[in-house]
């Protein structure tokens, strides 16, 4: 029993039963059956605690939402101070917090991006990006990659996997086309008709297990876009905010996207906010009809305060150095674990602290995820390729905790290998 003031939480079994009855039976049962019966209780820094008391190092971080740690003290302080003056504000009017964050975002981004539109979450921001591209080009078609994941709102869901769009009759095959990742010929063919408003690309597709773009692939896609009058939307929801060792992953490719989308970690997991950065070419609707996209919570002022603090922390030279240091430390540690399990742990996909671990079994990452859970680490498998484990350590992880993490991963990967019945498990 825990008294939280406005409610009292019962035992873990009671919470699970209440969740099954009043919240989401499908999700609740899925995790119970997967052997990960996690109900997050305490959370602090890069740790979460299950209601049973089990402590876990969090390397899921909800897709990077907690890049700076759970309840980062600097963020808590900024928001607590901010809440003395602000609430979410009124989205119809200009506001000091919204304007200040917009300026900070624009100053952090490639120079061609000049205006910011706010959403309350990533999906809404993607919808805004797609609507913006359609307005700017007066074209309807959108091209994304097979196994893309851009969220579950009205337009965003149509860019992604059938599993999520068909269930709600939200697939729109006549307007939304998908081409395989890293296949330039397919992209060329999709754009050749000159009727595509935008190509939308995660810089590294997260839910697909972080397959890395082939050298020159994204650059060539951008060139194709320019040739065919198509806009390039960079979805930086998982790759932005210093995770690749640069503020925005797309700049490592020398690409100036027409539209850039950020969310998740933007407000440090303390208050939801997402943002779309657009070029002058795409910003026309903001003058034509500034009320054309409406969102009561988009650009909520408390979220703006959290986001400004987040941007400031992510932009510090010491944060960048830490990301580069941790990326190398983990690269070496993971290579050693691979060497010890060569027939099972078959690949590491890595760009900075965007890391995918590949296992030689159709559900390999689901098995490893369960074993990690038993060994005090929470990392999630890739929904659209469960061979690959998403491994997203915090940007501010201490070297000691990184070493502890590697020790736990080494033990869990080996026991998962035995569990999977991998060939010749020694
Ligand atoms: C790359 C990417 N884009 C967009 C989204 C959608 O964000 P949200 O869940 O906040 O709607 C996600 C969510 O996981 C994502 O990973």
Short mmCIF file of C-alpha atoms and ligand atoms in Angstrom, two decimals:
data_model
loop_
_atom_site.label_atom_id
_atom_site.label_comp_id
_atom_site.label_asym_id
_atom_site.label_seq_id
_atom_site.Cartn_x
_atom_site.Cartn_y
_atom_site.Cartn_z
CA UNK A 1 0.00 0.00 0.00
CA UNK A 2 1.26 3.44 -0.86
CA UNK A 3 -0.58 6.68 -0.26
CA UNK A 4 0.06 9.17 -3.09
CA UNK A 5 -2.30 11.83 -1.74
CA UNK A 6 -4.90 11.64 -4.49
CA UNK A 7 -4.95 7.84 -4.56
CA UNK A 8 -3.68 4.84 -2.71
CA UNK A 9 -1.95 2.09 -4.65
CA UNK A 10 -2.74 -1.46 -3.56
CA UNK A 11 -0.46 -4.47 -3.89
CA UNK A 12 1.17 -5.24 -7.23
CA UNK A 13 -1.37 -8.04 -7.82
CA UNK A 14 -4.21 -5.58 -7.16
CA UNK A 15 -2.75 -2.99 -9.55
CA UNK A 16 -2.45 -5.65 -12.28
CA UNK A 17 -6.05 -6.72 -11.73
CA UNK A 18 -7.28 -3.11 -11.77
CA UNK A 19 -5.29 -2.50 -14.97
CA UNK A 20 -6.81 -5.57 -16.60
CA UNK A 21 -10.32 -4.53 -15.60
CA UNK A 22 -10.28 -0.76 -16.20
CA UNK A 23 -7.28 0.02 -18.40
CA UNK A 24 -5.82 -2.27 -21.07
CA UNK A 25 -6.25 -6.05 -20.75
CA UNK A 26 -4.23 -6.74 -23.92
CA UNK A 27 -1.12 -4.90 -22.76
CA UNK A 28 -1.40 -6.11 -19.17
CA UNK A 29 -1.64 -9.76 -20.25
CA UNK A 30 1.05 -9.43 -22.92
CA UNK A 31 3.70 -8.45 -20.40
CA UNK A 32 2.58 -10.98 -17.80
CA UNK A 33 2.86 -13.73 -20.43
CA UNK A 34 6.25 -12.41 -21.60
CA UNK A 35 7.73 -12.85 -18.13
CA UNK A 36 8.16 -9.09 -17.69
CA UNK A 37 5.43 -8.30 -15.15
CA UNK A 38 6.79 -4.80 -14.58
CA UNK A 39 4.78 -2.19 -12.73
CA UNK A 40 7.06 0.80 -12.38
CA UNK A 41 7.06 2.20 -8.90
CA UNK A 42 10.00 4.39 -7.82
CA UNK A 43 12.09 6.00 -10.53
CA UNK A 44 15.23 8.03 -10.21
CA UNK A 45 18.27 8.75 -12.38
CA UNK A 46 18.73 5.73 -14.68
CA UNK A 47 16.94 3.36 -12.30
CA UNK A 48 13.37 2.16 -12.14
CA UNK A 49 11.95 -0.12 -9.46
CA UNK A 50 9.25 -2.70 -10.01
CA UNK A 51 6.52 -2.77 -7.32
CA UNK A 52 8.13 -5.99 -6.07
CA UNK A 53 11.22 -3.95 -5.15
CA UNK A 54 13.31 -5.21 -8.09
CA UNK A 55 15.73 -2.47 -9.21
CA UNK A 56 16.38 -2.16 -12.93
CA UNK A 57 18.89 -0.10 -14.91
CA UNK A 58 16.69 1.52 -17.56
CA UNK A 59 18.16 1.30 -21.07
CA UNK A 60 14.78 1.52 -22.76
CA UNK A 61 14.19 5.01 -21.43
CA UNK A 62 10.90 4.95 -23.29
CA UNK A 63 12.64 5.55 -26.60
CA UNK A 64 14.87 8.28 -25.21
CA UNK A 65 12.19 10.11 -23.21
CA UNK A 66 14.46 9.76 -20.18
CA UNK A 67 17.74 10.56 -21.97
CA UNK A 68 18.69 12.77 -19.03
CA UNK A 69 17.50 10.31 -16.39
CA UNK A 70 14.23 9.90 -14.58
CA UNK A 71 13.16 13.01 -12.73
CA UNK A 72 16.43 14.73 -13.53
CA UNK A 73 16.91 17.14 -10.57
CA UNK A 74 17.73 20.12 -12.79
CA UNK A 75 14.55 19.56 -14.75
CA UNK A 76 12.44 19.04 -11.64
CA UNK A 77 13.80 22.30 -10.28
CA UNK A 78 13.16 24.20 -13.54
CA UNK A 79 9.58 22.96 -13.76
CA UNK A 80 8.85 23.47 -10.07
CA UNK A 81 10.06 27.06 -10.35
CA UNK A 82 8.19 27.49 -13.64
CA UNK A 83 4.93 26.26 -12.14
CA UNK A 84 4.94 29.20 -9.75
CA UNK A 85 4.19 31.38 -12.79
CA UNK A 86 2.93 29.13 -15.58
CA UNK A 87 0.30 26.54 -16.37
CA UNK A 88 -0.20 25.20 -19.89
CA UNK A 89 -1.21 28.63 -21.15
CA UNK A 90 -3.71 29.44 -23.87
CA UNK A 91 -2.66 28.11 -27.24
CA UNK A 92 -4.51 30.82 -29.15
CA UNK A 93 -2.13 33.54 -27.99
CA UNK A 94 1.57 34.31 -28.29
CA UNK A 95 3.42 33.47 -25.08
CA UNK A 96 6.85 34.21 -23.65
CA UNK A 97 7.63 30.53 -22.98
CA UNK A 98 6.48 29.30 -26.41
CA UNK A 99 8.40 32.03 -28.21
CA UNK A 100 11.56 31.45 -26.15
CA UNK A 101 11.55 27.70 -26.81
CA UNK A 102 10.88 28.27 -30.51
CA UNK A 103 13.92 30.52 -30.72
CA UNK A 104 16.07 28.03 -28.78
CA UNK A 105 15.01 25.17 -31.09
CA UNK A 106 15.71 27.18 -34.24
CA UNK A 107 19.14 28.20 -32.94
CA UNK A 108 19.97 24.52 -32.26
CA UNK A 109 18.99 23.31 -35.74
CA UNK A 110 20.22 23.49 -39.35
CA UNK A 111 20.05 27.11 -40.56
CA UNK A 112 17.34 26.54 -43.18
CA UNK A 113 14.77 25.79 -40.45
CA UNK A 114 13.11 28.99 -39.35
CA UNK A 115 9.75 28.37 -37.61
CA UNK A 116 8.39 26.03 -34.94
CA UNK A 117 4.95 24.43 -34.67
CA UNK A 118 4.06 22.61 -31.45
CA UNK A 119 2.26 19.38 -30.77
CA UNK A 120 1.52 17.56 -27.54
CA UNK A 121 3.23 14.33 -28.64
CA UNK A 122 5.28 12.81 -31.44
CA UNK A 123 2.33 11.49 -33.46
CA UNK A 124 0.64 14.85 -33.53
CA UNK A 125 3.93 16.48 -34.54
CA UNK A 126 4.27 14.01 -37.42
CA UNK A 127 0.71 14.81 -38.52
CA UNK A 128 1.66 18.49 -38.50
CA UNK A 129 4.77 17.75 -40.57
CA UNK A 130 2.76 15.80 -43.16
CA UNK A 131 0.04 18.46 -43.35
CA UNK A 132 2.73 21.12 -43.73
CA UNK A 133 4.36 19.23 -46.60
CA UNK A 134 1.02 18.82 -48.34
CA UNK A 135 0.26 22.51 -48.00
CA UNK A 136 3.68 23.53 -49.33
CA UNK A 137 3.65 21.19 -52.33
CA UNK A 138 -0.09 20.93 -53.02
CA UNK A 139 0.55 17.18 -53.36
CA UNK A 140 -1.06 14.41 -51.32
CA UNK A 141 1.26 11.42 -51.54
CA UNK A 142 3.67 10.51 -48.76
CA UNK A 143 6.51 7.98 -49.00
CA UNK A 144 7.89 6.22 -45.93
CA UNK A 145 9.95 3.09 -45.46
CA UNK A 146 8.69 -0.41 -44.80
CA UNK A 147 8.67 -0.92 -41.00
CA UNK A 148 8.77 2.81 -40.37
CA UNK A 149 7.32 4.00 -37.08
CA UNK A 150 6.15 7.57 -36.78
CA UNK A 151 3.33 7.23 -34.24
CA UNK A 152 -0.34 6.29 -34.16
CA UNK A 153 -2.28 9.46 -34.88
CA UNK A 154 -4.44 9.91 -37.98
CA UNK A 155 -1.82 10.54 -40.66
CA UNK A 156 1.26 9.22 -38.85
CA UNK A 157 -0.21 5.73 -38.49
CA UNK A 158 -0.72 5.49 -42.26
CA UNK A 159 3.05 5.82 -42.78
CA UNK A 160 3.75 2.76 -40.61
CA UNK A 161 3.20 -0.97 -40.38
CA UNK A 162 -0.11 -2.51 -41.46
CA UNK A 163 -0.45 -4.09 -38.03
CA UNK A 164 -1.36 -0.71 -36.59
CA UNK A 165 -3.14 0.99 -39.50
CA UNK A 166 -5.44 -1.77 -40.75
CA UNK A 167 -7.00 -2.50 -37.35
CA UNK A 168 -8.53 0.97 -37.32
CA UNK A 169 -9.16 1.12 -41.08
CA UNK A 170 -6.54 3.86 -41.21
CA UNK A 171 -4.34 2.55 -44.02
CA UNK A 172 -4.58 4.72 -47.13
CA UNK A 173 -2.65 2.85 -49.82
CA UNK A 174 -3.55 5.33 -52.55
CA UNK A 175 -1.82 8.16 -50.67
CA UNK A 176 0.79 6.44 -48.50
CA UNK A 177 3.49 4.35 -50.19
CA UNK A 178 6.27 2.40 -48.51
CA UNK A 179 9.63 1.41 -49.93
CA UNK A 180 12.32 -0.83 -48.38
CA UNK A 181 14.97 0.92 -46.28
CA UNK A 182 18.35 1.40 -48.00
CA UNK A 183 16.80 0.70 -51.43
CA UNK A 184 17.51 3.73 -53.59
CA UNK A 185 16.06 2.26 -56.76
CA UNK A 186 12.71 1.74 -55.03
CA UNK A 187 12.82 5.29 -53.69
CA UNK A 188 13.63 6.66 -57.14
CA UNK A 189 10.68 4.77 -58.59
CA UNK A 190 8.32 6.01 -55.86
CA UNK A 191 9.25 9.65 -56.51
CA UNK A 192 9.51 9.49 -60.28
CA UNK A 193 5.87 10.46 -60.88
CA UNK A 194 6.55 13.93 -59.48
CA UNK A 195 3.42 13.69 -57.28
CA UNK A 196 4.92 12.98 -53.83
CA UNK A 197 4.64 15.70 -51.19
CA UNK A 198 7.22 14.28 -48.81
CA UNK A 199 9.52 11.45 -47.93
CA UNK A 200 9.48 10.88 -44.17
CA UNK A 201 12.50 9.16 -42.66
CA UNK A 202 13.60 8.27 -39.17
CA UNK A 203 17.31 9.03 -39.34
CA UNK A 204 17.82 5.53 -37.86
CA UNK A 205 14.54 3.53 -37.83
CA UNK A 206 13.99 2.75 -34.14
CA UNK A 207 11.07 0.34 -33.97
CA UNK A 208 12.65 -1.58 -36.87
CA UNK A 209 15.70 -2.21 -34.65
CA UNK A 210 18.05 0.64 -35.62
CA UNK A 211 19.28 -0.65 -38.99
CA UNK A 212 21.91 1.90 -40.00
CA UNK A 213 21.51 3.81 -43.24
CA UNK A 214 24.07 2.65 -45.83
CA UNK A 215 26.80 5.26 -46.36
CA UNK A 216 25.35 7.92 -48.66
CA UNK A 217 21.78 6.54 -48.56
CA UNK A 218 20.07 9.42 -46.74
CA UNK A 219 22.08 11.94 -48.75
CA UNK A 220 20.94 10.27 -51.99
CA UNK A 221 17.31 10.24 -50.80
CA UNK A 222 17.58 13.97 -50.13
CA UNK A 223 19.02 14.52 -53.62
CA UNK A 224 16.16 12.50 -55.14
CA UNK A 225 13.67 14.61 -53.18
CA UNK A 226 15.21 17.78 -54.57
CA UNK A 227 15.13 16.41 -58.10
CA UNK A 228 11.42 15.52 -57.88
CA UNK A 229 10.12 18.53 -55.92
CA UNK A 230 9.49 16.36 -52.85
CA UNK A 231 10.14 17.54 -49.29
CA UNK A 232 12.37 15.64 -46.85
CA UNK A 233 10.97 15.19 -43.33
CA UNK A 234 13.53 14.09 -40.74
CA UNK A 235 11.89 12.26 -37.84
CA UNK A 236 14.39 12.92 -35.07
CA UNK A 237 12.09 11.80 -32.27
CA UNK A 238 14.52 9.02 -31.28
CA UNK A 239 17.79 10.22 -32.83
CA UNK A 240 17.75 13.89 -31.83
CA UNK A 241 18.84 15.67 -28.67
CA UNK A 242 22.50 14.54 -28.68
CA UNK A 243 21.81 10.80 -28.73
CA UNK A 244 24.10 10.27 -31.73
CA UNK A 245 26.72 12.63 -30.31
CA UNK A 246 25.30 15.58 -32.26
CA UNK A 247 22.23 17.59 -31.30
CA UNK A 248 20.38 16.32 -34.40
CA UNK A 249 21.43 13.03 -36.01
CA UNK A 250 20.53 14.23 -39.50
CA UNK A 251 23.28 16.88 -39.45
CA UNK A 252 25.88 14.07 -39.36
CA UNK A 253 24.77 13.39 -42.95
CA UNK A 254 25.13 17.04 -43.95
CA UNK A 255 21.40 17.14 -44.70
CA UNK A 256 19.24 20.19 -44.19
CA UNK A 257 15.78 18.65 -43.96
CA UNK A 258 12.77 20.69 -45.05
CA UNK A 259 11.01 19.66 -41.85
CA UNK A 260 12.42 18.21 -38.61
CA UNK A 261 10.31 16.56 -35.91
CA UNK A 262 11.30 16.15 -32.26
CA UNK A 263 9.46 14.80 -29.23
CA UNK A 264 9.95 12.19 -26.50
CA UNK A 265 13.11 13.38 -24.70
CA UNK A 266 12.40 17.01 -25.56
CA UNK A 267 10.90 17.67 -22.15
CA UNK A 268 12.91 15.15 -20.15
CA UNK A 269 9.87 12.97 -19.51
CA UNK A 270 8.41 15.56 -17.17
CA UNK A 271 5.69 17.19 -19.25
CA UNK A 272 4.59 16.18 -22.77
CA UNK A 273 5.57 18.39 -25.68
CA UNK A 274 6.71 17.85 -29.26
CA UNK A 275 7.83 20.25 -31.96
CA UNK A 276 8.07 20.54 -35.72
CA UNK A 277 10.76 22.76 -37.19
CA UNK A 278 10.00 23.96 -40.70
CA UNK A 279 11.87 25.80 -43.43
CA UNK A 280 10.67 29.09 -44.85
CA UNK A 281 9.45 27.24 -47.94
CA UNK A 282 7.13 25.15 -45.74
CA UNK A 283 6.05 27.91 -43.34
CA UNK A 284 3.47 29.49 -45.64
CA UNK A 285 0.39 28.21 -43.83
CA UNK A 286 1.48 29.92 -40.62
CA UNK A 287 0.86 33.23 -42.36
CA UNK A 288 -2.06 32.17 -44.55
CA UNK A 289 -4.04 30.79 -41.59
CA UNK A 290 -2.16 30.68 -38.31
CA UNK A 291 -5.10 28.82 -36.73
CA UNK A 292 -4.97 26.01 -39.29
CA UNK A 293 -3.50 23.52 -36.80
CA UNK A 294 -5.11 23.72 -33.39
CA UNK A 295 -3.91 21.91 -30.26
CA UNK A 296 -4.90 22.93 -26.75
CA UNK A 297 -1.92 21.17 -25.19
CA UNK A 298 0.54 21.65 -28.06
CA UNK A 299 3.23 24.01 -26.81
CA UNK A 300 1.98 23.88 -23.23
CA UNK A 301 4.04 26.43 -21.34
CA UNK A 302 5.14 24.06 -18.57
CA UNK A 303 6.38 21.74 -21.34
CA UNK A 304 8.23 24.65 -22.96
CA UNK A 305 10.09 25.30 -19.73
CA UNK A 306 11.06 21.62 -19.43
CA UNK A 307 12.16 21.62 -23.07
CA UNK A 308 14.31 24.72 -22.74
CA UNK A 309 16.14 23.18 -19.80
CA UNK A 310 16.52 19.90 -21.71
CA UNK A 311 17.98 21.65 -24.75
CA UNK A 312 20.40 23.54 -22.55
CA UNK A 313 21.60 20.36 -20.80
CA UNK A 314 21.86 18.40 -24.08
CA UNK A 315 23.85 21.23 -25.66
CA UNK A 316 26.52 21.39 -22.95
CA UNK A 317 30.01 20.43 -24.16
CA UNK A 318 30.33 17.99 -21.25
CA UNK A 319 27.13 16.19 -22.31
CA UNK A 320 28.50 15.75 -25.82
CA UNK A 321 31.85 14.48 -24.44
CA UNK A 322 30.02 12.04 -22.17
CA UNK A 323 28.03 10.64 -25.09
CA UNK A 324 31.22 10.10 -27.13
CA UNK A 325 32.99 8.52 -24.16
CA UNK A 326 30.09 6.20 -23.30
CA UNK A 327 29.62 5.22 -26.93
CA UNK A 328 33.24 3.99 -27.09
CA UNK A 329 33.11 2.28 -23.71
CA UNK A 330 29.95 0.40 -24.71
CA UNK A 331 31.26 -0.36 -28.21
CA UNK A 332 34.27 -2.14 -26.69
CA UNK A 333 32.27 -3.90 -23.96
CA UNK A 334 29.60 -5.13 -26.38
CA UNK A 335 32.27 -6.35 -28.83
CA UNK A 336 33.70 -8.51 -26.03
CA UNK A 337 30.26 -9.94 -25.19
CA UNK A 338 29.76 -10.70 -28.89
CA UNK A 339 33.08 -12.47 -29.04
CA UNK A 340 31.97 -14.69 -26.16
CA UNK A 341 28.65 -15.56 -27.89
CA UNK A 342 29.47 -15.51 -31.60
CA UNK A 343 26.69 -17.86 -32.75
CA UNK A 344 24.01 -16.04 -30.81
CA UNK A 345 24.86 -12.34 -30.45
CA UNK A 346 25.45 -11.68 -34.13
CA UNK A 347 25.55 -7.92 -34.56
CA UNK A 348 25.75 -4.47 -32.98
CA UNK A 349 24.24 -1.52 -34.82
CA UNK A 350 25.57 1.67 -33.33
CA UNK A 351 25.65 5.38 -33.93
CA UNK A 352 26.66 7.13 -30.71
CA UNK A 353 24.22 5.95 -28.05
CA UNK A 354 21.68 4.68 -30.57
CA UNK A 355 22.41 0.97 -30.27
CA UNK A 356 20.67 -2.19 -31.52
CA UNK A 357 21.81 -5.68 -30.47
CA UNK A 358 21.07 -8.40 -33.00
CA UNK A 359 20.45 -12.04 -32.05
CA UNK A 360 20.32 -15.12 -34.24
CA UNK A 361 16.77 -16.18 -33.43
CA UNK A 362 13.43 -14.84 -34.74
CA UNK A 363 12.49 -13.72 -31.21
CA UNK A 364 16.04 -13.39 -29.92
CA UNK A 365 15.63 -9.93 -28.41
CA UNK A 366 12.45 -10.94 -26.59
CA UNK A 367 14.37 -13.74 -24.90
CA UNK A 368 17.30 -11.46 -24.05
CA UNK A 369 14.94 -8.76 -22.79
CA UNK A 370 13.42 -11.25 -20.31
CA UNK A 371 16.83 -12.42 -19.13
CA UNK A 372 18.02 -8.85 -18.72
CA UNK A 373 14.92 -8.16 -16.65
CA UNK A 374 15.83 -11.05 -14.38
CA UNK A 375 19.33 -9.58 -14.11
CA UNK A 376 18.30 -6.04 -13.21
CA UNK A 377 18.22 -4.33 -16.62
CA UNK A 378 15.23 -3.14 -18.60
CA UNK A 379 15.71 -2.99 -22.40
CA UNK A 380 12.93 -3.55 -24.91
CA UNK A 381 12.97 -5.64 -28.09
CA UNK A 382 12.15 -3.97 -31.43
CA UNK A 383 8.44 -4.42 -32.09
CA UNK A 384 8.90 -4.66 -35.86
CA UNK A 385 12.00 -6.90 -35.73
CA UNK A 386 12.12 -8.87 -32.45
CA UNK A 387 15.57 -10.25 -33.31
CA UNK A 388 16.96 -6.85 -32.35
CA UNK A 389 17.15 -5.40 -28.85
CA UNK A 390 16.87 -1.64 -28.52
CA UNK A 391 19.69 -0.57 -26.25
CA UNK A 392 19.51 3.10 -25.37
CA UNK A 393 21.66 4.00 -22.38
CA UNK A 394 21.30 7.40 -20.79
CA UNK A 395 23.34 10.35 -22.02
CA UNK A 396 24.57 11.07 -18.51
CA UNK A 397 25.26 7.51 -17.38
CA UNK A 398 28.24 7.34 -15.04
CA UNK A 399 31.19 5.20 -16.20
CA UNK A 400 30.68 2.96 -13.11
CA UNK A 401 27.06 2.33 -13.99
CA UNK A 402 28.03 1.68 -17.62
CA UNK A 403 30.49 -0.99 -16.43
CA UNK A 404 27.84 -2.53 -14.17
CA UNK A 405 25.42 -2.50 -17.10
CA UNK A 406 27.93 -4.35 -19.30
CA UNK A 407 28.50 -6.97 -16.58
CA UNK A 408 24.78 -7.60 -16.30
CA UNK A 409 24.36 -7.72 -20.09
CA UNK A 410 27.20 -10.27 -20.36
CA UNK A 411 25.50 -12.62 -17.88
CA UNK A 412 22.00 -12.14 -19.33
CA UNK A 413 23.08 -12.62 -22.97
CA UNK A 414 24.83 -15.87 -22.07
CA UNK A 415 21.86 -17.24 -20.10
CA UNK A 416 19.44 -16.18 -22.86
CA UNK A 417 21.60 -18.08 -25.34
CA UNK A 418 21.26 -21.26 -23.30
CA UNK A 419 17.53 -20.64 -22.88
CA UNK A 420 17.00 -20.17 -26.60
CA UNK A 421 18.46 -23.60 -27.23
CA UNK A 422 21.06 -21.96 -29.43
CA UNK A 423 23.30 -24.36 -31.26
CA UNK A 424 26.03 -25.81 -29.10
CA UNK A 425 25.25 -23.70 -26.04
CA UNK A 426 28.34 -24.37 -23.95
C1 LIG B 1 10.65 7.76 -34.43
C2 LIG B 1 9.32 8.04 -33.77
N1 LIG B 1 8.52 8.98 -34.29
C3 LIG B 1 7.33 9.29 -33.75
C4 LIG B 1 6.88 8.64 -32.61
C5 LIG B 1 5.55 8.97 -32.02
O1 LIG B 1 5.68 9.61 -30.80
P1 LIG B 1 4.49 9.58 -29.71
O2 LIG B 1 4.46 8.20 -29.13
O3 LIG B 1 4.90 10.65 -28.74
O4 LIG B 1 3.23 9.92 -30.43
C6 LIG B 1 7.68 7.65 -32.02
C7 LIG B 1 7.25 6.93 -30.83
O5 LIG B 1 7.78 5.93 -30.42
C8 LIG B 1 8.94 7.33 -32.63
O6 LIG B 1 9.73 6.39 -32.13
#
